[in-house]
Coordinates of N, CA, C and O in Angstrom, one line a residue:
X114 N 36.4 17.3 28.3 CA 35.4 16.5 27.5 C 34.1 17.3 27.4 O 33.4 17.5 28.3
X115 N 34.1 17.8 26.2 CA 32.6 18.8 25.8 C 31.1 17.5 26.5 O 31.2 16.3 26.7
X116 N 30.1 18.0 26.6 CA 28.5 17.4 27.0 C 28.3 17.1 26.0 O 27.8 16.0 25.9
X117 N 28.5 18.1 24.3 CA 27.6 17.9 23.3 C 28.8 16.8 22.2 O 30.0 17.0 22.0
X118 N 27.9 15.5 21.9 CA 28.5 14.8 20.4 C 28.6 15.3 19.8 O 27.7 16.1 19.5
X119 N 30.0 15.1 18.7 CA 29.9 15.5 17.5 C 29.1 14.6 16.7 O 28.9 13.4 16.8
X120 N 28.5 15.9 15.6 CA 27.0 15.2 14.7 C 27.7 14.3 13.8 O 27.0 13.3 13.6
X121 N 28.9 14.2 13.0 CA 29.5 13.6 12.5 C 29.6 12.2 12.9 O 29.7 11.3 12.1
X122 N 29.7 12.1 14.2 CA 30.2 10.8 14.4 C 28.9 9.1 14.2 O 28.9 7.9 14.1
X123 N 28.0 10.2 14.2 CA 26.7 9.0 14.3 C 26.1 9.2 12.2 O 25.2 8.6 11.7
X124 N 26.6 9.9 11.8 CA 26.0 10.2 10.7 C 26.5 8.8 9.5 O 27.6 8.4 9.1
X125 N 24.9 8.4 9.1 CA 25.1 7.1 8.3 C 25.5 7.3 7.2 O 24.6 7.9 6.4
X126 N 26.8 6.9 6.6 CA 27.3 6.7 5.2 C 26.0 6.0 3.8 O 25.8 6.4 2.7
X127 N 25.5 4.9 4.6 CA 24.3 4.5 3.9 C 23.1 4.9 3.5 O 22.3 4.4 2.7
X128 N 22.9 6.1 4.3 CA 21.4 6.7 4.1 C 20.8 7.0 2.5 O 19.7 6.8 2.2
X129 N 21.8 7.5 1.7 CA 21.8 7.4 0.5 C 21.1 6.7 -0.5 O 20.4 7.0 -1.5
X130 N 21.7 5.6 0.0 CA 21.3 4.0 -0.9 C 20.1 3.6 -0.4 O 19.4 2.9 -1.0
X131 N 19.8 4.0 1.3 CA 18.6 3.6 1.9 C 17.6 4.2 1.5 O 16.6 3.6 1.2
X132 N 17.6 5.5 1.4 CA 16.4 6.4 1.1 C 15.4 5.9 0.3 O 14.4 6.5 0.4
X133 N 15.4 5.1 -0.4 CA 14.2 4.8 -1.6 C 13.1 4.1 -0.5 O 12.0 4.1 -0.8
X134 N 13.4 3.5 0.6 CA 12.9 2.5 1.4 C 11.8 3.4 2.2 O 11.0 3.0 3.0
X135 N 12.0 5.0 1.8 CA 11.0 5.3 2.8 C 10.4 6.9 1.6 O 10.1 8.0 2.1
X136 N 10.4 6.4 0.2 CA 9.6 7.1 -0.5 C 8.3 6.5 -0.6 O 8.1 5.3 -0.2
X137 N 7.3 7.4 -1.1 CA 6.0 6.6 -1.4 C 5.3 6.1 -1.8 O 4.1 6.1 -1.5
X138 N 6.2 5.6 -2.9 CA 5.7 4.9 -4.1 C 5.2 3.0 -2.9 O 4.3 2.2 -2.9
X139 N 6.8 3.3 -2.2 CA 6.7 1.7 -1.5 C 6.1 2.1 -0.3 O 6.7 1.4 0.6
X140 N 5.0 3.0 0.4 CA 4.4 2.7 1.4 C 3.9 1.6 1.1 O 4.1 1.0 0.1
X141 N 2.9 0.9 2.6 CA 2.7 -0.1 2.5 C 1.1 0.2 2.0 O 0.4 -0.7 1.7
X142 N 0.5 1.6 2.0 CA -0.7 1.7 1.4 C -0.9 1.4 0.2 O -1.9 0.8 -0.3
X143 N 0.4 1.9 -0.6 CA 0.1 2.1 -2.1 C 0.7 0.4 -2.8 O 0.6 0.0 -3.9
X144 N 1.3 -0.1 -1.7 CA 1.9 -1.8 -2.2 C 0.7 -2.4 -2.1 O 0.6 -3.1 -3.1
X145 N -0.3 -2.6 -1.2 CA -1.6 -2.9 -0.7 C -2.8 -2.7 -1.8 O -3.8 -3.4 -2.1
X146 N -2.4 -1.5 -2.4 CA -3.6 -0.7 -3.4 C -3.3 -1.7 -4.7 O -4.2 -2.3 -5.3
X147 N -1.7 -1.7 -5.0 CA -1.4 -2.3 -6.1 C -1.4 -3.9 -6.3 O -1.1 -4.3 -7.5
X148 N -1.6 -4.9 -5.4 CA -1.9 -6.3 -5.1 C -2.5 -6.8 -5.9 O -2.1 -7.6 -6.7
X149 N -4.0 -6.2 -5.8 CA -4.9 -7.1 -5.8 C -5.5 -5.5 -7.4 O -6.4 -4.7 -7.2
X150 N -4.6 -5.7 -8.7 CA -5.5 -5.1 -9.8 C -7.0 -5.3 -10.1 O -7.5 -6.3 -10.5
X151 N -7.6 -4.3 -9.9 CA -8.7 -5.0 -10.4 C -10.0 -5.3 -10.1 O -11.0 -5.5 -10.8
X152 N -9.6 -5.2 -8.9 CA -10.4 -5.9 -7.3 C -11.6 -5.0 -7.2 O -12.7 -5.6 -7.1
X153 N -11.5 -3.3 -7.3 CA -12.7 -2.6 -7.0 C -13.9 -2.9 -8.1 O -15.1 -3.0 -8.0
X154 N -12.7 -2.9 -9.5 CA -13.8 -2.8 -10.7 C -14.8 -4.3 -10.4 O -15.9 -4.2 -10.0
X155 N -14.1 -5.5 -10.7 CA -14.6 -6.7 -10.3 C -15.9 -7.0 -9.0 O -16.9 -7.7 -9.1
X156 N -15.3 -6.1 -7.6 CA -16.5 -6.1 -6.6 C -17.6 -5.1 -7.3 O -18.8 -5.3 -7.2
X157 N -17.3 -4.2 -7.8 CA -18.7 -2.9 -8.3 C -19.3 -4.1 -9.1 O -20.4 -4.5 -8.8
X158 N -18.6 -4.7 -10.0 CA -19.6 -5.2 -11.2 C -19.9 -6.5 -10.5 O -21.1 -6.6 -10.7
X159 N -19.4 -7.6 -9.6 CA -20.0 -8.6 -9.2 C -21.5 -7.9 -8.7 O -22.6 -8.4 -9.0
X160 N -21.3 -7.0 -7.9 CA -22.4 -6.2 -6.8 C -23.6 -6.0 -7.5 O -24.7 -6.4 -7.1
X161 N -23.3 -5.3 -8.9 CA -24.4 -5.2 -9.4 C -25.0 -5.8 -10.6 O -25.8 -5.4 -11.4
X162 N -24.2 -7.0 -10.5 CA -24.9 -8.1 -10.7 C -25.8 -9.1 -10.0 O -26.8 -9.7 -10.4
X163 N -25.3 -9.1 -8.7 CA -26.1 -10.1 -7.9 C -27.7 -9.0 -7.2 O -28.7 -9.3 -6.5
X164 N -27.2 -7.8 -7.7 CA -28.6 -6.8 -7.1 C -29.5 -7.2 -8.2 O -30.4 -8.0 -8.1
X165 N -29.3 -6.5 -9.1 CA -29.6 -7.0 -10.8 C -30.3 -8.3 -11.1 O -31.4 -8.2 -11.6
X166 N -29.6 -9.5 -10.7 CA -30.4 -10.5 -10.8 C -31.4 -10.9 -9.6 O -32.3 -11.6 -9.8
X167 N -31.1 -10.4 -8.5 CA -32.4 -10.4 -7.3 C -33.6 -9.7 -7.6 O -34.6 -10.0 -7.0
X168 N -33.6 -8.3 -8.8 CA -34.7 -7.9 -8.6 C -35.4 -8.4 -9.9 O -36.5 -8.1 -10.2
X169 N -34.7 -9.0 -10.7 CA -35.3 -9.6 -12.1 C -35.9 -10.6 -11.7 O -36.8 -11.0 -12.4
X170 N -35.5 -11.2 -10.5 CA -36.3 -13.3 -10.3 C -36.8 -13.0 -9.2 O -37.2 -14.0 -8.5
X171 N -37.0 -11.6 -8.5 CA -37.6 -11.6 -7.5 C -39.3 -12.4 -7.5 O -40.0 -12.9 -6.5
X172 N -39.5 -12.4 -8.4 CA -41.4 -12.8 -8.7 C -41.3 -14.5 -8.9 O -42.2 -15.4 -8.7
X173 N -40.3 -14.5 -9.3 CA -40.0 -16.3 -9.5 C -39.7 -17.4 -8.6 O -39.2 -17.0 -7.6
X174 N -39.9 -18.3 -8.6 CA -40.0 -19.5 -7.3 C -38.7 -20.1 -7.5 O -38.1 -19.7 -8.5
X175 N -38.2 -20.8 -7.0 CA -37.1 -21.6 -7.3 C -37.8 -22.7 -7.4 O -37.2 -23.7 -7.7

């Protein structure tokens, strides 16, 4: 009885069909990036809106 396995015997017939599961389109970075469209443009412009109207009413009382 040889020490070394044959490499064949563990080798997955499915890897094939699995492979897309570990390209990186489907990291979980770029699944995460793509969630929420939108999100950075929407926070820049909320932001500089609420800067924007603090320094226009800053002289003003409520």
């Amino acid at each position: 009885m040889s020490s070394q396995q044959d490499p064949r015997l563990f080798r997955d017939p499915w890897a094939k069909r699995e492979a897309w599961r570990k390209h990186p389109v489907f990291a979980r970075r770029a699944m995460f990036a793509r969630a929420f469209p939108g999100f950075g443009v929407a926070l820049v412009a909320f932001t500089t809106y609420v800067i924007a109207e603090n320094m226009l009413t800053k002289g003003e009382s409520h």
